Coordinates of C-alpha atoms in Angstrom, one line a residue:
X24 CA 0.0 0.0 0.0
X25 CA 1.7 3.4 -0.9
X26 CA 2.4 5.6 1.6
X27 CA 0.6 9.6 1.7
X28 CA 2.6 12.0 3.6
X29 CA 1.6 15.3 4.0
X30 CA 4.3 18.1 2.9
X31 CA 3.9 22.1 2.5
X32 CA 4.4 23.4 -0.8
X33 CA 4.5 26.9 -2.0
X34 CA 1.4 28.2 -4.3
X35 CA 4.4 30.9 -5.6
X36 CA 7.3 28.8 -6.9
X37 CA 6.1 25.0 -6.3
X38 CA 9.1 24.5 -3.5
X39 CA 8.3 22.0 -0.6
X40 CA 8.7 21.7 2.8
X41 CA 8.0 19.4 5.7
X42 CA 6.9 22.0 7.9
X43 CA 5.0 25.5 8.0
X44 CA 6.8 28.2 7.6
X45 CA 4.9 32.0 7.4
X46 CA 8.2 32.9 4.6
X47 CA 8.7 30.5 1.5
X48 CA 12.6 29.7 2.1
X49 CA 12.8 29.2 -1.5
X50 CA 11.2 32.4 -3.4
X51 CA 10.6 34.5 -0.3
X52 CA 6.5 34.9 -0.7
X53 CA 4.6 35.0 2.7
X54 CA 1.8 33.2 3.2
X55 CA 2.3 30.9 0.4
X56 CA 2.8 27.3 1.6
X57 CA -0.4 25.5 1.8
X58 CA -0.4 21.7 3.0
X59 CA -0.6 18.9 0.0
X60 CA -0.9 15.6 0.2
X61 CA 2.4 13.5 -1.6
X62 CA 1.9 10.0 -3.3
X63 CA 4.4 7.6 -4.0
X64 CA 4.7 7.1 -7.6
X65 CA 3.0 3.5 -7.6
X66 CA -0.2 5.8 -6.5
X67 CA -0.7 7.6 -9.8
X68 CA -2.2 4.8 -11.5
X69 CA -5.1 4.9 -10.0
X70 CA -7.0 6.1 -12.3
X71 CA -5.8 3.2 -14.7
X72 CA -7.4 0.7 -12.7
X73 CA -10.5 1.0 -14.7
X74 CA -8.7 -0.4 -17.8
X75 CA -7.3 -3.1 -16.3
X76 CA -5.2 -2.1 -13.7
X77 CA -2.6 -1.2 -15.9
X78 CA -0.8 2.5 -16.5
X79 CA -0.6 1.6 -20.3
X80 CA -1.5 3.5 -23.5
X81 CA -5.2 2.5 -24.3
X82 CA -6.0 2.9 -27.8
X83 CA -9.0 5.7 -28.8
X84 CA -11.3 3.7 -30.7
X85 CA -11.4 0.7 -27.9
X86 CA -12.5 3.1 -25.5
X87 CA -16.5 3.2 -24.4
X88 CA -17.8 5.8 -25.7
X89 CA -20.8 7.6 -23.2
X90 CA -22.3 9.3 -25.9
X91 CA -25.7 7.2 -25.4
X92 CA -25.1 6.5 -22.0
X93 CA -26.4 9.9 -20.9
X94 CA -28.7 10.1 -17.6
X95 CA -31.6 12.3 -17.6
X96 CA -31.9 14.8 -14.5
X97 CA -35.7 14.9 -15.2
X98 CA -35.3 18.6 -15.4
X99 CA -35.2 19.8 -18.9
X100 CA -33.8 23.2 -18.0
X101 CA -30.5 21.2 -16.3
X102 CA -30.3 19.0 -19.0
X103 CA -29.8 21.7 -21.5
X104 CA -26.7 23.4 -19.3
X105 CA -25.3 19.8 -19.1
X106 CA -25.4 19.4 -22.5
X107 CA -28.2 16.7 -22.3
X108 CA -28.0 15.5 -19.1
X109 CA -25.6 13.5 -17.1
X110 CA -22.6 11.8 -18.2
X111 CA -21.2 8.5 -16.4
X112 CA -18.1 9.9 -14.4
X113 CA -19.2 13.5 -14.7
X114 CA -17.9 15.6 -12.3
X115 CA -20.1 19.1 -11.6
X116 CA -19.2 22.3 -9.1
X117 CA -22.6 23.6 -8.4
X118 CA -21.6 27.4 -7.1
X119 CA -23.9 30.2 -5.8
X120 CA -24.9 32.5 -3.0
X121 CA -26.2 31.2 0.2
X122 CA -30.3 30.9 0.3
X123 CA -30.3 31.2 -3.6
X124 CA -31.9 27.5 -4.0
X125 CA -28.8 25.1 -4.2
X126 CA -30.2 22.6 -2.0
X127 CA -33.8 22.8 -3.4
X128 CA -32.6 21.7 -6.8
X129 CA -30.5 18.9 -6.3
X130 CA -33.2 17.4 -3.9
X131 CA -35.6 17.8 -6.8
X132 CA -33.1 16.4 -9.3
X133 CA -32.3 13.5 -6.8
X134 CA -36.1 13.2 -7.0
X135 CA -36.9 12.8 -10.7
X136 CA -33.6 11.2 -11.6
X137 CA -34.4 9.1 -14.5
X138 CA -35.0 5.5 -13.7
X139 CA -32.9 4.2 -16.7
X140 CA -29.0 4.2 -17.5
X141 CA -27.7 4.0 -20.7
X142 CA -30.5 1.0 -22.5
X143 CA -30.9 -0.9 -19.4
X144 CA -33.7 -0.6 -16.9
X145 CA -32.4 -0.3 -13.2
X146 CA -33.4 0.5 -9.6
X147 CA -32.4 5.1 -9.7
X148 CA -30.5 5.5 -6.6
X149 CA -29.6 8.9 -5.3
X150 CA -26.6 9.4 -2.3
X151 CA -26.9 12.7 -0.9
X152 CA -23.8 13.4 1.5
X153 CA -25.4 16.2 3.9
X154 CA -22.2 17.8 5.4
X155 CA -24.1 21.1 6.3
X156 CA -27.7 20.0 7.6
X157 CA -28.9 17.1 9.5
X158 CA -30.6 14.2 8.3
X159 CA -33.7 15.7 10.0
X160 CA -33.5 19.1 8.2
X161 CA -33.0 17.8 4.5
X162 CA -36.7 15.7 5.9
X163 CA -38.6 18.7 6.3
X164 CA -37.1 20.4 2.7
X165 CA -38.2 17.2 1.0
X166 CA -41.8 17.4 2.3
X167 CA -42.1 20.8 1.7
X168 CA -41.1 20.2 -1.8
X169 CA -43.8 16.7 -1.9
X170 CA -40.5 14.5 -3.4
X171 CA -40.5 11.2 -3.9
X172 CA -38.0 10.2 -0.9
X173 CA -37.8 6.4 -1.4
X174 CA -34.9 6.2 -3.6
X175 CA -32.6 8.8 -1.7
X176 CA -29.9 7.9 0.7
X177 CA -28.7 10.3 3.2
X178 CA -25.2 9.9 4.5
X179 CA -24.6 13.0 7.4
X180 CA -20.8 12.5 7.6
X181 CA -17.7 14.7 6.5
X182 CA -14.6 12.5 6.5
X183 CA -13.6 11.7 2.5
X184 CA -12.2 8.7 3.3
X185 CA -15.4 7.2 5.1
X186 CA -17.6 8.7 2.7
X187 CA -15.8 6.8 -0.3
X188 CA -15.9 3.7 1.9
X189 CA -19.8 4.4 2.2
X190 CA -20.6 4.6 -1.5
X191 CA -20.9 1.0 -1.9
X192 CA -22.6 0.1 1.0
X193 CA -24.9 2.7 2.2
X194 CA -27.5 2.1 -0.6
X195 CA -28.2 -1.9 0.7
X196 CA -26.6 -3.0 -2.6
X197 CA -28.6 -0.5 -5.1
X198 CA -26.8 0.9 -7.9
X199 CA -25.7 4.8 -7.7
X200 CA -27.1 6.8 -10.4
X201 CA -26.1 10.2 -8.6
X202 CA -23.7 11.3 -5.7
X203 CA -24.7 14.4 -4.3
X204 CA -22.3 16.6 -2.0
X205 CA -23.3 19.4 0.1
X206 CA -20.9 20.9 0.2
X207 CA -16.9 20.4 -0.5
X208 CA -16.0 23.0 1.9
X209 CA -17.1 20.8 4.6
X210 CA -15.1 17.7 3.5
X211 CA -12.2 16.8 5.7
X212 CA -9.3 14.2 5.0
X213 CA -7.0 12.9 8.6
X214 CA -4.1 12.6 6.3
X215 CA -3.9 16.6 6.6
X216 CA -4.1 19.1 9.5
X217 CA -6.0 21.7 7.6
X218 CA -9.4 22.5 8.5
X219 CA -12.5 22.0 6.8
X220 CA -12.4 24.6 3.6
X221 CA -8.6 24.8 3.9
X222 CA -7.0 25.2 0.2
X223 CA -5.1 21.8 0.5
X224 CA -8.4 19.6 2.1
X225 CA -10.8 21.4 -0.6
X226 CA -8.4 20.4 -3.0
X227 CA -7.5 17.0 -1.9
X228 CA -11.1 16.0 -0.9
X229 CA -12.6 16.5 -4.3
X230 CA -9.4 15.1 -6.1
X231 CA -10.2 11.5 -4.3
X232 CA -13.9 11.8 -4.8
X233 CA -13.1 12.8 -8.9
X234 CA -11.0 9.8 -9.0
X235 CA -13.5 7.3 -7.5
X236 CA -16.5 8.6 -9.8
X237 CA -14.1 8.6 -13.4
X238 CA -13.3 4.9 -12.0
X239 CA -17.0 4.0 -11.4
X240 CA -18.7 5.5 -13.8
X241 CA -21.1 7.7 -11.5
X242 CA -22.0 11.0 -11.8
X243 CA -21.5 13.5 -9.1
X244 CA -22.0 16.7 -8.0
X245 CA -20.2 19.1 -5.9
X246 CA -21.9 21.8 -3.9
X247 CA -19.3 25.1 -3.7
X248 CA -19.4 28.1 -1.7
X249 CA -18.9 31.5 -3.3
X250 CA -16.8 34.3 -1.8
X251 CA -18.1 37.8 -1.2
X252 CA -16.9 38.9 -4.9
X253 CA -18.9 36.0 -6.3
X254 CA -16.1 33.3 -7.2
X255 CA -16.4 30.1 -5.9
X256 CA -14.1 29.5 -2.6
X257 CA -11.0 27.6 -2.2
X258 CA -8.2 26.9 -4.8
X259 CA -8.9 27.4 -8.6
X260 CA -7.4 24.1 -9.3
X261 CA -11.5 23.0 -8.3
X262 CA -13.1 24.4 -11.3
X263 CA -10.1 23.1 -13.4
X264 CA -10.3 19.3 -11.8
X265 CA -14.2 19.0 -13.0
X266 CA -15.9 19.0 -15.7
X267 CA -18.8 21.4 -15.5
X268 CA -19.1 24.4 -13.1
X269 CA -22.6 25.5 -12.8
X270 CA -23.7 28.9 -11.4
X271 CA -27.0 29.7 -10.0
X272 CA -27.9 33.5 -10.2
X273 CA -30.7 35.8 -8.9
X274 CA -31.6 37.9 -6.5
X275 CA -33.2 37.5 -3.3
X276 CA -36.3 40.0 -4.1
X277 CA -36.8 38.1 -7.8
X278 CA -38.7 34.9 -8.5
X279 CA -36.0 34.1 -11.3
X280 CA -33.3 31.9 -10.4
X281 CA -30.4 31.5 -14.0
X282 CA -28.7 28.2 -14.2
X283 CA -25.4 29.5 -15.8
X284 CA -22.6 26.9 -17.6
X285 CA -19.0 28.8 -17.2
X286 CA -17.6 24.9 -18.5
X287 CA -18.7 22.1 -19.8
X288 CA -16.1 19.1 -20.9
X289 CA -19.6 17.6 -22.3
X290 CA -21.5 19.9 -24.0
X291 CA -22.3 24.1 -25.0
X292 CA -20.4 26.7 -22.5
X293 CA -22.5 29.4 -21.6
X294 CA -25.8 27.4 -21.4
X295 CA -28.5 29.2 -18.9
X296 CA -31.6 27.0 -17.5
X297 CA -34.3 29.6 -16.1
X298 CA -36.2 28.2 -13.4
X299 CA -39.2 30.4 -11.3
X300 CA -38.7 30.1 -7.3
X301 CA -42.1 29.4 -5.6
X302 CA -42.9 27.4 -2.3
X303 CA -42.9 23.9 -4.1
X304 CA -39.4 24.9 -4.8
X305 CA -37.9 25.8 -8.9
X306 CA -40.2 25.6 -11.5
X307 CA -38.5 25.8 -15.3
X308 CA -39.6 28.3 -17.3
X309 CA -39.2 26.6 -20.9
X310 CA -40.1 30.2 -22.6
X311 CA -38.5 33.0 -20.5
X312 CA -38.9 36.0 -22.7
X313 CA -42.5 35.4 -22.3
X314 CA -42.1 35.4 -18.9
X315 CA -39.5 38.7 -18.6
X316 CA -42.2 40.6 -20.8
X317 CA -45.4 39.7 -18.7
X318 CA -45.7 42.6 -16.5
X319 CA -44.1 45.5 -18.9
X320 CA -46.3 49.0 -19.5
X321 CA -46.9 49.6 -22.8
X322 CA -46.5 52.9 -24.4
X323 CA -44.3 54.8 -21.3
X324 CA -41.8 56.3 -22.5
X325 CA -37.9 54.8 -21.3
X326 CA -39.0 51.7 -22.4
X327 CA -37.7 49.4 -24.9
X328 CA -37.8 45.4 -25.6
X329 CA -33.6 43.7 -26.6
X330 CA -33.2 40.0 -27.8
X331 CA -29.9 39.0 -26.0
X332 CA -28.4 35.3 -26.1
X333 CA -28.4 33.3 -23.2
X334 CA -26.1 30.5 -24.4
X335 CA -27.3 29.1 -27.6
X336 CA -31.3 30.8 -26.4
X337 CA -32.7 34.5 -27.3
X338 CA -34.5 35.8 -24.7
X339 CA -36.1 39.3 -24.6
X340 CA -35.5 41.6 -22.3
X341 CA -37.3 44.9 -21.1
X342 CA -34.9 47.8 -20.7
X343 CA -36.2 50.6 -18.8
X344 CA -34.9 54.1 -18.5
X345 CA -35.4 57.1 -16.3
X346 CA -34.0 60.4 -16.6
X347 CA -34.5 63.3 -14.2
X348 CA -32.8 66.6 -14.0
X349 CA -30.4 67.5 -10.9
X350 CA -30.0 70.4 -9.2
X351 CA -25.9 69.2 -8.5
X352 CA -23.0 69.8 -10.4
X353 CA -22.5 66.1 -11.4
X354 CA -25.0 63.9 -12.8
X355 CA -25.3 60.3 -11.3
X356 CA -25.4 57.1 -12.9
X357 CA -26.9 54.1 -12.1
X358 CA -27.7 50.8 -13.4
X359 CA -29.2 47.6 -12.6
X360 CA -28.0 44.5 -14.8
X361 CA -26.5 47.0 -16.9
X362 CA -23.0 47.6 -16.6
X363 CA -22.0 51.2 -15.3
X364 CA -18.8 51.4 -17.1
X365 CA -21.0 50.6 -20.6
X366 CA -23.6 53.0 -19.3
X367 CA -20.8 55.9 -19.1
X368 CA -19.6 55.2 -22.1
X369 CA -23.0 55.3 -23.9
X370 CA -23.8 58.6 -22.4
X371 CA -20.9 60.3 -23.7
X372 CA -22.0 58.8 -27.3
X373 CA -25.0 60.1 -26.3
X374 CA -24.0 63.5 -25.8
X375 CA -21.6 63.8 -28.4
X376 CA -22.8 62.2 -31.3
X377 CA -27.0 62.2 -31.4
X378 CA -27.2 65.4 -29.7
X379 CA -29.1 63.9 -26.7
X380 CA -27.3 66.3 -24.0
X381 CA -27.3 64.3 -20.6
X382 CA -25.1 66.9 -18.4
X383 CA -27.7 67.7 -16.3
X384 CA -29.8 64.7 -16.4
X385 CA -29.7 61.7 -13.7
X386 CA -29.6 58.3 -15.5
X387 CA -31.1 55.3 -14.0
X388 CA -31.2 51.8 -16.3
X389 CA -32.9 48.5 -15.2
X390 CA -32.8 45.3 -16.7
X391 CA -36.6 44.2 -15.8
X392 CA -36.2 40.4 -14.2
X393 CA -33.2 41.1 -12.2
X394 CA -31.3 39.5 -15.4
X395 CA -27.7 40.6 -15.9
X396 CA -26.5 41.8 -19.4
X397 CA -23.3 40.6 -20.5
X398 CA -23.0 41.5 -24.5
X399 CA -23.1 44.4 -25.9
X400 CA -26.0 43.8 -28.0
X401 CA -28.0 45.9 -25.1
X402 CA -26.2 49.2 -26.4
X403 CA -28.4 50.2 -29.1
X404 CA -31.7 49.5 -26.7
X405 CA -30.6 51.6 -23.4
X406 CA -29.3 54.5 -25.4
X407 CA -32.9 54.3 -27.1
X408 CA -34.6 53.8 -23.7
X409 CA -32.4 57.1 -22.4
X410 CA -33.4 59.0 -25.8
X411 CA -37.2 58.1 -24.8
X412 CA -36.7 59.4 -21.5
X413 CA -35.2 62.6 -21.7
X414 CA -38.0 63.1 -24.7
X415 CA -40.5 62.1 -23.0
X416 CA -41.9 60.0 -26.2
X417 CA -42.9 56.3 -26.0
X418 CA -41.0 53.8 -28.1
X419 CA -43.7 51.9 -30.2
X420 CA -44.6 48.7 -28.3
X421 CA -43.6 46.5 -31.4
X422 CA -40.2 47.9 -31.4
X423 CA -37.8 46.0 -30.7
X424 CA -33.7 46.4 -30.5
X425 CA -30.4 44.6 -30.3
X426 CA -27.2 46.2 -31.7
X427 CA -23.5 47.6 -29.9
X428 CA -23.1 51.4 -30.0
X429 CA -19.4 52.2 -31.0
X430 CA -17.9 55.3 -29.5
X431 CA -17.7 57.0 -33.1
X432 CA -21.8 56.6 -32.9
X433 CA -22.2 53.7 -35.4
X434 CA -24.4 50.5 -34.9
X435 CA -22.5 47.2 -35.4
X436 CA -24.1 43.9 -35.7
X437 CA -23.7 41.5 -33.2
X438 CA -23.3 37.6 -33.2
X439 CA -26.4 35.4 -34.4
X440 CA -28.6 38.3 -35.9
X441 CA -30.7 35.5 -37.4
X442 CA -31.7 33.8 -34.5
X443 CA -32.5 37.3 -32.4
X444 CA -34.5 38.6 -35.7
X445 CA -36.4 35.1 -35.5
X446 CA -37.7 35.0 -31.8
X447 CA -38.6 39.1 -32.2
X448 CA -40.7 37.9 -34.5
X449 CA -42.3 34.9 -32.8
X450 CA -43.0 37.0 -30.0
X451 CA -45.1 39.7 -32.4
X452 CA -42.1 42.7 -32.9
X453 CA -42.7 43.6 -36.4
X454 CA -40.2 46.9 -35.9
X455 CA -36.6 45.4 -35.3
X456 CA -33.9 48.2 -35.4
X457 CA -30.4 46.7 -35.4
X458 CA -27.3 46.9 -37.0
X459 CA -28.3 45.8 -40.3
X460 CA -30.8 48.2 -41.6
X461 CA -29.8 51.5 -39.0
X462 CA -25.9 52.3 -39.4
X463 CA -26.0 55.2 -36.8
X464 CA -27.5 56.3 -33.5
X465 CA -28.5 59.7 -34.8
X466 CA -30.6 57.8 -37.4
X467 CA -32.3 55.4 -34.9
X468 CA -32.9 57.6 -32.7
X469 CA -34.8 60.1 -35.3
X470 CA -36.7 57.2 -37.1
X471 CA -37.6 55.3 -33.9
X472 CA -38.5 58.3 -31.7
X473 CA -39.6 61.0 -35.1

């Protein structure tokens, strides 16, 4: 059996030590050593053992392929960030803020798991590793929630090395179709002194629990904690040992909860599932633009429909705009799923090239939905939601517009106009103003706004 011992090694220069030290003796960094765990060499093949046992070259096309083998979640909206649901092995980092509905989900995705994997029929069995609640407290989510309980396992311990020892036998000799862990921050290993979210037991934890699922063939997911700038905690070698790393956005104050794909070894990056929050948990929302424009005023002026892409999906978006004169010597700007830096910059093309003077105006954008605009396809739509404002004219209700505003006052076109133009229409916009048929502000503006 190959020896582990535990060594220090410096995040800076890679250097090692046996002890702590608050100086790196090698490049002089502070506070760079962080406790790792170091194999013997005879230790590195096992991940091999699941071709034989053997650390030889394995040719491609004898390797199973899991392209059929994929395991339904029973949630279409988490199937389509996966790619098409779950593949055998897979490794996903589920990140987001506390209270924002991690739990909830994976309790309803242990829930509806597909009975089936790959062509044959078995028994579903979910293992949910609760290293933050009790037993007792994961009970009362699940019959708020009305789940089907029968075919989930609870296993309220934190040690890796008994949880791995578990995984065979805490199911009464069911098969796995899903490990669940909630979360990795709470995972310890005795073959380090660390405590629990430590750098080198985040790292080493979810290394051995990788391992055992690429062996087995069993999917997995990791729950991760986010910091207070909104990256997930602990080492960045996490998001770079899995192979998807989910988000899940919204605010507290919204009903709309975003399923956001930053990787995916398996499928589309960028993917978003849109799910609803209500008291029997996430509902999906197949057709989200719908669902955006439900409660938008017609006819107010500041107010103007944009097609963004969310992944490989348009959705429409209402972008709202108010402008109000101030009595100080400098104008504020604010925006809400707008970026301010963007929103600057627009102003100033504002002002300088369609005439629409802003120096003594407040300027306040919303992205209706609490949704976040990444792409600059919004441009075109808040500078005409600000135009509309400061006018005081409505923008048609049929209008809608997607385009980025460059600083010399042109409109460019933006990836996928096709697919924007197509759901505009679906949704009844028969007025689409974009780069292709306005080529400056000035002009949309004018024709939009007369």
């Amino acid at each position: 059996m190959p020896k582990n011992t535990a060594v220090f090694v410096c995040q800076s220069c890679g250097a090692s030590t046996q002890r702590w030290e608050g100086k790196c003796p090698t490049c002089g960094e502070w506070n760079t050593l962080v406790e790792e765990i170091q194999r013997e060499s005879k230790s590195s093949t096992r991940l091999c053992q699941g071709y034989g046992g053997q650390a030889k070259p394995v040719n491609l096309n004898q390797v199973k392929s899991f392209t059929n083998s994929r395991i339904s979640s029973g949630i279409g909206e988490m199937d389509r960030v996966l790619g098409g649901g779950f593949v055998p092995g897979q490794v996903v980092l589920l990140a987001g803020e506390p209270g924002i509905g991690k739990s909830t989900l994976l309790l309803q995705i242990a829930s509806k798991l597909e009975k089936q994997r790959g062509r044959t029929p078995i028994t579903a069995s979910v293992l949910y590793v609760a290293g933050e609640e009790s037993p007792e407290q994961i009970k009362l989510r699940a019959e708020r929630l009305g789940i089907n309980q029968t075919l989930i396992s609870i296993l309220p311990i934190t040690d890796v090395d008994e949880i791995i020892s578990n995984f065979n036998s805490s199911t009464g000799g069911q098969i796995l179709n899903l490990i669940i862990i909630d979360s990795i921050q709470t995972l310890t290993t005795s073959d380090l002194t660390g405590t629990a979210g430590s750098i080198g037991q985040v790292r080493e934890c979810a290394t051995r629990i990788s391992e055992y699922a690429k062996i087995n063939h069993i999917p997995v997911i990791l729950v991760g904690h986010i910091t207070k700038d909104g990256t997930i905690a602990g080492p960045k070698v996490l998001e770079h040992l899995v192979d998807t790393v989910l988000y899940m956005e919204g605010e507290s104050n919204h009903l709309f909860r975003l399923l956001r794909t930053t990787k995916n070894r398996f499928g589309a990056v960028s993917e978003v599932g849109v799910f609803s929050m209500n008291d029997k948990g996430l509902v999906e929302v197949p057709n989200p633009s719908d669902l955006f424009l439900e409660e938008r005023l017609k006819n107010v002026p500041g107010s103007v429909v944009t097609i963004v892409m969310e992944g490989t999906r348009p959705v429409a978006l209402e972008i709202q705009a108010l402008t109000s004169k101030t009595p100080f010597g400098f104008p504020k700007r604010t925006a809400s799923g707008f970026s301010l830096n963007r929103l600057n910059l627009l102003c100033a093309v504002l002002t300088k090239r369609a005439g629409i003077n802003l120096w003594d105006q407040d300027v306040f954008i919303n992205v209706a939905g609490g949704v976040t605009i990444a792409e600059p396809a919004g441009d075109l739509a808040v500078c005409l939601a600000i135009a509309s404002s400061v006018k005081n004219k409505p923008i048609n209700a049929k209008t809608v517009a997607f385009g980025e505003v460059g600083l010399s006052g042109e409109v460019r076109r933006v990836a996928r106009m096709g697919e924007r133009s197509k759901e505009a229409r679906k949704l009844g916009f028969g007025n689409i103003v974009s780069g292709e048929n306005f080529k400056s502000l000035s002009q949309s503006i004018n024709i939009v706004l007369g």
